[in-house]
Amino acid sequence: MNGVHDLGGMHGLGKVPIDPHEPVFHAEWERLTFALVFGALGQRLFNIDEFRFARERMPPVHSLAARYYERMLYALELLLAEKGVLAPEAVETRAQSFLESPDADLPDRRDPELAERLLRSIATGIPASRPVEVGPRFNVGDRVRARNVHPTGHTRLARYVRGKRGVIARVYGAHVFPDSNAIGRGEDPQWLYAVRFEARELWGDSAEPGQAVYFDAWESYLEPADEG
Amino acid sequence: MAQPGKSPLPVEGLYPVPEEVLEARAKALASLLIEKGIVSRDAIERVIEAYERDIGPFLGARVVARAWVDPEFKRRLLEDATAACAELGIKGLRGEHLQCLENTPQVHNVVVCTLCSCYPWAVLGLPPEWYKSP
C-alpha cells in the first residue's frame, strides 16, 4: 500500500537523532512489547510479513507520531484481534484496569520449556529462502525495469523505484514472497535479486554524482527493461 | 488507541500517546497472553535479557576485527557472510541471510531499510533510534 511507512525519498522529517549512549529499550512497555512480539512470532500466531503489513495499516498520522515499539504494539494488538487470539473488548477492559492500577503485577506464570524453545529460535532464526523448481528469469547484468504498480496490500516494492530502470547486480536465490505471505495466500517463493539503480535514474537532476542504490526486488516486481 | 480504517483526523490531543497508556496496553496484552499460555513470565524475561545483554553491535565488531587480522576469514566473509559469521557462533534470528560489503577509498556503502526498519539483529542487536525513527 502507498502508505507513510514508505519513507524513501521523503523530505522534511527532521534531524536524524543520534545518542551514542542510547539504551536498548527506553521504558518497560518497550521491553514488554518486544518480548510479546517475539513470543507471538515464535508461537507462529502470525508471520513476519503479516506483522509488517499490520504496522503499515496504522493510521498515518499516528504512525508518524509513534515510536518504533509503539508501532509494534499497535500491530501486535491488531493481529491478535484479527487472528481471534484476544478479543478487543478483553484488551480494552484489561488496559483500563492497568491504567487505574499502574503498579499491578503481571501473572506469575512460568514455563521454562516455553522459554527455552523461544530462546532457541533466536539461535536458529527463521530463514526465508526456499527451494523452487524453476530457474531465475534474470541473470546478473540484465537490464530490468521495476513495474509501475500500486498494490493496496503489502509490498516491498518501494515507490521510489517504481517505473525506474536498473541492472541485476546479484541473484540471491528464491525467498518467501512477502506480498503473498502477508495476506494469508501462502509463501509463493520467488527469485530475489539486488537491482542497481543509478542515482540519476531515481532522482534526476537532484542526484549526487557517483551514487547508486542497490534495491532488493522479488522477480514479479521486475520486467525486462525493453518491454515498454 | 485509534482504530484502522478510521480517519486519522482529528489529531489534536491524540498524539503522542501518553506513556502511561502505552504501559497499560502493553501490560494488558502481556497479562492476557500469559494467562492463555502463549507466553510466560520467564520467557518474557529471558528474551529481554538476551537482547539487552547478549546480542548487540559488539558481535558485528568482533566479525570486523577478525576480518582485519585474518585474510582467509575476510575472504570467506565477503563470499558467504552468513556462514562466516556462524563460524564465530554469530547467527540466527534476523541474520539468516547476511551479505557483507567492504568499504574502500572509492566505495562507501550505506545500508538502510526505508519501509520497516528491518535490521540484522544477529550481528548488531536491535536497531538504534536514528535507524528506526520515524
PDB file of N, CA and C in Angstrom, chain A residues 103-180:
ATOM      1  N   ASP A 103       0.630  -0.079  39.035  1.00  0.00           N
ATOM      2  CA  ASP A 103       1.650  -0.909  39.674  1.00  0.00           C
ATOM      3  C   ASP A 103       1.250  -2.369  39.798  1.00  0.00           C
ATOM      4  N   ALA A 104       0.039  -2.697  39.308  1.00  0.00           N
ATOM      5  CA  ALA A 104      -0.403  -4.093  39.375  1.00  0.00           C
ATOM      6  C   ALA A 104       0.576  -4.977  38.612  1.00  0.00           C
ATOM      7  N   ASP A 105       0.850  -6.134  39.166  1.00  0.00           N
ATOM      8  CA  ASP A 105       1.862  -7.015  38.585  1.00  0.00           C
ATOM      9  C   ASP A 105       1.251  -7.920  37.510  1.00  0.00           C
ATOM     10  N   LEU A 106       2.104  -8.463  36.656  1.00  0.00           N
ATOM     11  CA  LEU A 106       1.664  -9.444  35.657  1.00  0.00           C
ATOM     12  C   LEU A 106       1.492 -10.797  36.341  1.00  0.00           C
ATOM     13  N   PRO A 107       0.662 -11.675  35.770  1.00  0.00           N
ATOM     14  CA  PRO A 107       0.504 -13.010  36.358  1.00  0.00           C
ATOM     15  C   PRO A 107       1.860 -13.708  36.443  1.00  0.00           C
ATOM     16  N   ASP A 108       2.101 -14.373  37.576  1.00  0.00           N
ATOM     17  CA  ASP A 108       3.417 -15.001  37.772  1.00  0.00           C
ATOM     18  C   ASP A 108       3.408 -16.442  37.269  1.00  0.00           C
ATOM     19  N   ARG A 109       3.171 -16.587  35.974  1.00  0.00           N
ATOM     20  CA  ARG A 109       3.133 -17.922  35.407  1.00  0.00           C
ATOM     21  C   ARG A 109       4.445 -18.186  34.671  1.00  0.00           C
ATOM     22  N   ARG A 110       5.144 -19.238  35.086  1.00  0.00           N
ATOM     23  CA  ARG A 110       6.428 -19.571  34.470  1.00  0.00           C
ATOM     24  C   ARG A 110       6.317 -20.841  33.647  1.00  0.00           C
ATOM     25  N   ASP A 111       7.139 -20.947  32.618  1.00  0.00           N
ATOM     26  CA  ASP A 111       7.113 -22.105  31.726  1.00  0.00           C
ATOM     27  C   ASP A 111       8.510 -22.248  31.122  1.00  0.00           C
ATOM     28  N   PRO A 112       9.420 -22.900  31.883  1.00  0.00           N
ATOM     29  CA  PRO A 112      10.818 -22.987  31.440  1.00  0.00           C
ATOM     30  C   PRO A 112      10.972 -23.643  30.070  1.00  0.00           C
ATOM     31  N   GLU A 113      10.112 -24.612  29.773  1.00  0.00           N
ATOM     32  CA  GLU A 113      10.206 -25.308  28.474  1.00  0.00           C
ATOM     33  C   GLU A 113       9.915 -24.329  27.335  1.00  0.00           C
ATOM     34  N   LEU A 114       8.866 -23.503  27.526  1.00  0.00           N
ATOM     35  CA  LEU A 114       8.499 -22.500  26.523  1.00  0.00           C
ATOM     36  C   LEU A 114       9.617 -21.463  26.377  1.00  0.00           C
ATOM     37  N   ALA A 115      10.139 -21.003  27.515  1.00  0.00           N
ATOM     38  CA  ALA A 115      11.216 -20.010  27.484  1.00  0.00           C
ATOM     39  C   ALA A 115      12.412 -20.555  26.699  1.00  0.00           C
ATOM     40  N   GLU A 116      12.728 -21.813  26.955  1.00  0.00           N
ATOM     41  CA  GLU A 116      13.861 -22.461  26.281  1.00  0.00           C
ATOM     42  C   GLU A 116      13.628 -22.540  24.771  1.00  0.00           C
ATOM     43  N   ARG A 117      12.413 -22.901  24.407  1.00  0.00           N
ATOM     44  CA  ARG A 117      12.073 -23.052  22.984  1.00  0.00           C
ATOM     45  C   ARG A 117      12.165 -21.697  22.265  1.00  0.00           C
ATOM     46  N   LEU A 118      11.658 -20.642  22.906  1.00  0.00           N
ATOM     47  CA  LEU A 118      11.716 -19.312  22.282  1.00  0.00           C
ATOM     48  C   LEU A 118      13.163 -18.843  22.148  1.00  0.00           C
ATOM     49  N   LEU A 119      13.943 -19.104  23.177  1.00  0.00           N
ATOM     50  CA  LEU A 119      15.356 -18.712  23.143  1.00  0.00           C
ATOM     51  C   LEU A 119      16.088 -19.433  22.014  1.00  0.00           C
ATOM     52  N   ARG A 120      15.743 -20.702  21.836  1.00  0.00           N
ATOM     53  CA  ARG A 120      16.383 -21.466  20.756  1.00  0.00           C
ATOM     54  C   ARG A 120      16.066 -20.865  19.396  1.00  0.00           C
ATOM     55  N   SER A 121      14.875 -20.269  19.253  1.00  0.00           N
ATOM     56  CA  SER A 121      14.516 -19.700  17.944  1.00  0.00           C
ATOM     57  C   SER A 121      15.381 -18.475  17.621  1.00  0.00           C
ATOM     58  N   ILE A 122      15.980 -17.861  18.637  1.00  0.00           N
ATOM     59  CA  ILE A 122      16.939 -16.778  18.366  1.00  0.00           C
ATOM     60  C   ILE A 122      18.142 -17.370  17.645  1.00  0.00           C
ATOM     61  N   ALA A 123      18.609 -18.515  18.132  1.00  0.00           N
ATOM     62  CA  ALA A 123      19.815 -19.112  17.558  1.00  0.00           C
ATOM     63  C   ALA A 123      19.562 -19.728  16.184  1.00  0.00           C
ATOM     64  N   THR A 124      18.368 -20.312  15.989  1.00  0.00           N
ATOM     65  CA  THR A 124      18.130 -20.970  14.695  1.00  0.00           C
ATOM     66  C   THR A 124      17.611 -19.995  13.654  1.00  0.00           C
ATOM     67  N   GLY A 125      16.910 -18.960  14.067  1.00  0.00           N
ATOM     68  CA  GLY A 125      16.370 -17.998  13.110  1.00  0.00           C
ATOM     69  C   GLY A 125      15.198 -18.566  12.335  1.00  0.00           C
ATOM     70  N   ILE A 126      14.681 -17.741  11.424  1.00  0.00           N
ATOM     71  CA  ILE A 126      13.562 -18.162  10.577  1.00  0.00           C
ATOM     72  C   ILE A 126      13.953 -17.846   9.136  1.00  0.00           C
ATOM     73  N   PRO A 127      14.691 -18.752   8.493  1.00  0.00           N
ATOM     74  CA  PRO A 127      15.151 -18.469   7.126  1.00  0.00           C
ATOM     75  C   PRO A 127      13.978 -18.251   6.171  1.00  0.00           C
ATOM     76  N   ALA A 128      14.158 -17.344   5.192  1.00  0.00           N
ATOM     77  CA  ALA A 128      13.109 -17.058   4.212  1.00  0.00           C
ATOM     78  C   ALA A 128      13.432 -17.671   2.858  1.00  0.00           C
ATOM     79  N   SER A 129      14.583 -18.343   2.736  1.00  0.00           N
ATOM     80  CA  SER A 129      14.938 -18.954   1.449  1.00  0.00           C
ATOM     81  C   SER A 129      14.165 -20.267   1.289  1.00  0.00           C
ATOM     82  N   ARG A 130      13.785 -20.566   0.070  1.00  0.00           N
ATOM     83  CA  ARG A 130      13.002 -21.765  -0.228  1.00  0.00           C
ATOM     84  C   ARG A 130      13.497 -22.371  -1.535  1.00  0.00           C
ATOM     85  N   PRO A 131      13.438 -23.715  -1.632  1.00  0.00           N
ATOM     86  CA  PRO A 131      13.779 -24.325  -2.925  1.00  0.00           C
ATOM     87  C   PRO A 131      12.648 -24.092  -3.926  1.00  0.00           C
ATOM     88  N   VAL A 132      12.986 -23.840  -5.179  1.00  0.00           N
ATOM     89  CA  VAL A 132      11.953 -23.733  -6.228  1.00  0.00           C
ATOM     90  C   VAL A 132      12.381 -24.569  -7.431  1.00  0.00           C
ATOM     91  N   GLU A 133      11.406 -24.948  -8.228  1.00  0.00           N
ATOM     92  CA  GLU A 133      11.663 -25.827  -9.373  1.00  0.00           C
ATOM     93  C   GLU A 133      12.254 -25.052 -10.542  1.00  0.00           C
ATOM     94  N   VAL A 134      11.752 -23.832 -10.748  1.00  0.00           N
ATOM     95  CA  VAL A 134      12.170 -23.075 -11.941  1.00  0.00           C
ATOM     96  C   VAL A 134      13.397 -22.218 -11.651  1.00  0.00           C
ATOM     97  N   GLY A 135      14.193 -21.988 -12.682  1.00  0.00           N
ATOM     98  CA  GLY A 135      15.376 -21.148 -12.554  1.00  0.00           C
ATOM     99  C   GLY A 135      15.000 -19.680 -12.566  1.00  0.00           C
ATOM    100  N   PRO A 136      15.969 -18.805 -12.295  1.00  0.00           N
ATOM    101  CA  PRO A 136      15.687 -17.372 -12.286  1.00  0.00           C
ATOM    102  C   PRO A 136      15.402 -16.853 -13.699  1.00  0.00           C
ATOM    103  N   ARG A 137      14.509 -15.888 -13.786  1.00  0.00           N
ATOM    104  CA  ARG A 137      14.187 -15.287 -15.082  1.00  0.00           C
ATOM    105  C   ARG A 137      15.311 -14.358 -15.539  1.00  0.00           C
ATOM    106  N   PHE A 138      16.003 -13.742 -14.557  1.00  0.00           N
ATOM    107  CA  PHE A 138      17.036 -12.751 -14.890  1.00  0.00           C
ATOM    108  C   PHE A 138      18.399 -13.219 -14.411  1.00  0.00           C
ATOM    109  N   ASN A 139      19.438 -12.731 -15.082  1.00  0.00           N
ATOM    110  CA  ASN A 139      20.818 -13.018 -14.694  1.00  0.00           C
ATOM    111  C   ASN A 139      21.545 -11.714 -14.414  1.00  0.00           C
ATOM    112  N   VAL A 140      22.678 -11.837 -13.715  1.00  0.00           N
ATOM    113  CA  VAL A 140      23.487 -10.657 -13.423  1.00  0.00           C
ATOM    114  C   VAL A 140      23.803  -9.931 -14.735  1.00  0.00           C
ATOM    115  N   GLY A 141      23.593  -8.611 -14.736  1.00  0.00           N
ATOM    116  CA  GLY A 141      23.865  -7.806 -15.929  1.00  0.00           C
ATOM    117  C   GLY A 141      22.624  -7.510 -16.756  1.00  0.00           C
ATOM    118  N   ASP A 142      21.535  -8.253 -16.525  1.00  0.00           N
ATOM    119  CA  ASP A 142      20.311  -7.990 -17.300  1.00  0.00           C
ATOM    120  C   ASP A 142      19.732  -6.621 -16.947  1.00  0.00           C
ATOM    121  N   ARG A 143      19.232  -5.937 -17.965  1.00  0.00           N
ATOM    122  CA  ARG A 143      18.593  -4.635 -17.736  1.00  0.00           C
ATOM    123  C   ARG A 143      17.104  -4.863 -17.446  1.00  0.00           C
ATOM    124  N   VAL A 144      16.643  -4.290 -16.354  1.00  0.00           N
ATOM    125  CA  VAL A 144      15.250  -4.512 -15.943  1.00  0.00           C
ATOM    126  C   VAL A 144      14.585  -3.169 -15.608  1.00  0.00           C
ATOM    127  N   ARG A 145      13.269  -3.234 -15.499  1.00  0.00           N
ATOM    128  CA  ARG A 145      12.517  -2.070 -15.036  1.00  0.00           C
ATOM    129  C   ARG A 145      11.623  -2.526 -13.887  1.00  0.00           C
ATOM    130  N   ALA A 146      11.591  -1.748 -12.814  1.00  0.00           N
ATOM    131  CA  ALA A 146      10.661  -2.046 -11.724  1.00  0.00           C
ATOM    132  C   ALA A 146       9.258  -1.701 -12.220  1.00  0.00           C
ATOM    133  N   ARG A 147       8.330  -2.610 -12.008  1.00  0.00           N
ATOM    134  CA  ARG A 147       6.975  -2.379 -12.510  1.00  0.00           C
ATOM    135  C   ARG A 147       6.351  -1.152 -11.835  1.00  0.00           C
ATOM    136  N   ASN A 148       5.580  -0.430 -12.628  1.00  0.00           N
ATOM    137  CA  ASN A 148       4.853   0.714 -12.069  1.00  0.00           C
ATOM    138  C   ASN A 148       3.477   0.239 -11.638  1.00  0.00           C
ATOM    139  N   VAL A 149       3.444  -0.371 -10.452  1.00  0.00           N
ATOM    140  CA  VAL A 149       2.191  -0.910  -9.914  1.00  0.00           C
ATOM    141  C   VAL A 149       1.954  -0.304  -8.528  1.00  0.00           C
ATOM    142  N   HIS A 150       0.711  -0.307  -8.096  1.00  0.00           N
ATOM    143  CA  HIS A 150       0.352   0.299  -6.807  1.00  0.00           C
ATOM    144  C   HIS A 150      -0.545  -0.635  -6.010  1.00  0.00           C
ATOM    145  N   PRO A 151       0.035  -1.740  -5.529  1.00  0.00           N
ATOM    146  CA  PRO A 151      -0.784  -2.709  -4.784  1.00  0.00           C
ATOM    147  C   PRO A 151      -1.331  -2.092  -3.501  1.00  0.00           C
ATOM    148  N   THR A 152      -2.564  -2.441  -3.163  1.00  0.00           N
ATOM    149  CA  THR A 152      -3.152  -1.892  -1.940  1.00  0.00           C
ATOM    150  C   THR A 152      -2.803  -2.755  -0.730  1.00  0.00           C
ATOM    151  N   GLY A 153      -2.251  -3.946  -0.964  1.00  0.00           N
ATOM    152  CA  GLY A 153      -1.831  -4.803   0.144  1.00  0.00           C
ATOM    153  C   GLY A 153      -0.398  -4.502   0.543  1.00  0.00           C
ATOM    154  N   HIS A 154       0.297  -5.535   1.078  1.00  0.00           N
ATOM    155  CA  HIS A 154       1.690  -5.365   1.491  1.00  0.00           C
ATOM    156  C   HIS A 154       2.603  -5.554   0.287  1.00  0.00           C
ATOM    157  N   THR A 155       3.611  -4.720   0.170  1.00  0.00           N
ATOM    158  CA  THR A 155       4.622  -4.925  -0.859  1.00  0.00           C
ATOM    159  C   THR A 155       5.949  -4.373  -0.383  1.00  0.00           C
ATOM    160  N   ARG A 156       7.052  -4.963  -0.875  1.00  0.00           N
ATOM    161  CA  ARG A 156       8.390  -4.446  -0.582  1.00  0.00           C
ATOM    162  C   ARG A 156       8.878  -3.577  -1.738  1.00  0.00           C
ATOM    163  N   LEU A 157       8.013  -3.369  -2.733  1.00  0.00           N
ATOM    164  CA  LEU A 157       8.393  -2.553  -3.889  1.00  0.00           C
ATOM    165  C   LEU A 157       8.166  -1.084  -3.544  1.00  0.00           C
ATOM    166  N   ALA A 158       9.205  -0.453  -3.032  1.00  0.00           N
ATOM    167  CA  ALA A 158       9.081   0.939  -2.592  1.00  0.00           C
ATOM    168  C   ALA A 158       8.714   1.841  -3.772  1.00  0.00           C
ATOM    169  N   ARG A 159       7.978   2.908  -3.457  1.00  0.00           N
ATOM    170  CA  ARG A 159       7.502   3.798  -4.517  1.00  0.00           C
ATOM    171  C   ARG A 159       8.634   4.416  -5.336  1.00  0.00           C
ATOM    172  N   TYR A 160       9.761   4.710  -4.654  1.00  0.00           N
ATOM    173  CA  TYR A 160      10.780   5.495  -5.362  1.00  0.00           C
ATOM    174  C   TYR A 160      11.493   4.741  -6.469  1.00  0.00           C
ATOM    175  N   VAL A 161      11.294   3.412  -6.568  1.00  0.00           N
ATOM    176  CA  VAL A 161      11.921   2.684  -7.684  1.00  0.00           C
ATOM    177  C   VAL A 161      10.918   2.299  -8.778  1.00  0.00           C
ATOM    178  N   ARG A 162       9.637   2.488  -8.523  1.00  0.00           N
ATOM    179  CA  ARG A 162       8.644   2.020  -9.492  1.00  0.00           C
ATOM    180  C   ARG A 162       8.799   2.758 -10.833  1.00  0.00           C
ATOM    181  N   GLY A 163       8.809   1.972 -11.899  1.00  0.00           N
ATOM    182  CA  GLY A 163       8.947   2.540 -13.246  1.00  0.00           C
ATOM    183  C   GLY A 163      10.389   2.861 -13.623  1.00  0.00           C
ATOM    184  N   LYS A 164      11.333   2.654 -12.691  1.00  0.00           N
ATOM    185  CA  LYS A 164      12.737   3.033 -12.951  1.00  0.00           C
ATOM    186  C   LYS A 164      13.509   1.843 -13.524  1.00  0.00           C
ATOM    187  N   ARG A 165      14.541   2.173 -14.308  1.00  0.00           N
ATOM    188  CA  ARG A 165      15.366   1.138 -14.934  1.00  0.00           C
ATOM    189  C   ARG A 165      16.639   0.884 -14.144  1.00  0.00           C
ATOM    190  N   GLY A 166      17.004  -0.387 -14.033  1.00  0.00           N
ATOM    191  CA  GLY A 166      18.228  -0.761 -13.337  1.00  0.00           C
ATOM    192  C   GLY A 166      18.835  -2.006 -13.957  1.00  0.00           C
ATOM    193  N   VAL A 167      19.882  -2.503 -13.289  1.00  0.00           N
ATOM    194  CA  VAL A 167      20.608  -3.669 -13.794  1.00  0.00           C
ATOM    195  C   VAL A 167      20.692  -4.708 -12.670  1.00  0.00           C
ATOM    196  N   ILE A 168      20.471  -5.962 -12.991  1.00  0.00           N
ATOM    197  CA  ILE A 168      20.580  -7.041 -11.984  1.00  0.00           C
ATOM    198  C   ILE A 168      22.033  -7.123 -11.503  1.00  0.00           C
ATOM    199  N   ALA A 169      22.240  -6.968 -10.195  1.00  0.00           N
ATOM    200  CA  ALA A 169      23.593  -6.989  -9.629  1.00  0.00           C
ATOM    201  C   ALA A 169      23.881  -8.290  -8.892  1.00  0.00           C
ATOM    202  N   ARG A 170      22.871  -8.894  -8.295  1.00  0.00           N
ATOM    203  CA  ARG A 170      23.044 -10.171  -7.595  1.00  0.00           C
ATOM    204  C   ARG A 170      21.778 -10.993  -7.742  1.00  0.00           C
ATOM    205  N   VAL A 171      21.953 -12.297  -7.733  1.00  0.00           N
ATOM    206  CA  VAL A 171      20.816 -13.215  -7.698  1.00  0.00           C
ATOM    207  C   VAL A 171      20.927 -13.966  -6.373  1.00  0.00           C
ATOM    208  N   TYR A 172      19.971 -13.724  -5.458  1.00  0.00           N
ATOM    209  CA  TYR A 172      20.095 -14.256  -4.091  1.00  0.00           C
ATOM    210  C   TYR A 172      19.575 -15.673  -3.927  1.00  0.00           C
ATOM    211  N   GLY A 173      18.757 -16.147  -4.869  1.00  0.00           N
ATOM    212  CA  GLY A 173      18.041 -17.406  -4.636  1.00  0.00           C
ATOM    213  C   GLY A 173      16.573 -17.099  -4.411  1.00  0.00           C
ATOM    214  N   ALA A 174      15.767 -18.139  -4.249  1.00  0.00           N
ATOM    215  CA  ALA A 174      14.324 -17.923  -4.089  1.00  0.00           C
ATOM    216  C   ALA A 174      13.982 -17.709  -2.620  1.00  0.00           C
ATOM    217  N   HIS A 175      13.087 -16.755  -2.362  1.00  0.00           N
ATOM    218  CA  HIS A 175      12.675 -16.412  -0.999  1.00  0.00           C
ATOM    219  C   HIS A 175      11.157 -16.289  -0.936  1.00  0.00           C
ATOM    220  N   VAL A 176      10.639 -16.446   0.263  1.00  0.00           N
ATOM    221  CA  VAL A 176       9.214 -16.246   0.515  1.00  0.00           C
ATOM    222  C   VAL A 176       8.791 -14.888  -0.059  1.00  0.00           C
ATOM    223  N   PHE A 177       7.663 -14.859  -0.755  1.00  0.00           N
ATOM    224  CA  PHE A 177       7.179 -13.616  -1.369  1.00  0.00           C
ATOM    225  C   PHE A 177       6.301 -12.865  -0.357  1.00  0.00           C
ATOM    226  N   PRO A 178       6.785 -11.738   0.178  1.00  0.00           N
ATOM    227  CA  PRO A 178       6.071 -11.074   1.269  1.00  0.00           C
ATOM    228  C   PRO A 178       4.655 -10.637   0.893  1.00  0.00           C
ATOM    229  N   ASP A 179       4.464 -10.184  -0.353  1.00  0.00           N
ATOM    230  CA  ASP A 179       3.159  -9.662  -0.770  1.00  0.00           C
ATOM    231  C   ASP A 179       2.069 -10.719  -0.595  1.00  0.00           C
ATOM    232  N   SER A 180       2.450 -11.975  -0.805  1.00  0.00           N
ATOM    233  CA  SER A 180       1.501 -13.079  -0.693  1.00  0.00           C
ATOM    234  C   SER A 180       1.405 -13.580   0.750  1.00  0.00           C
TER     235      SER A 180
END
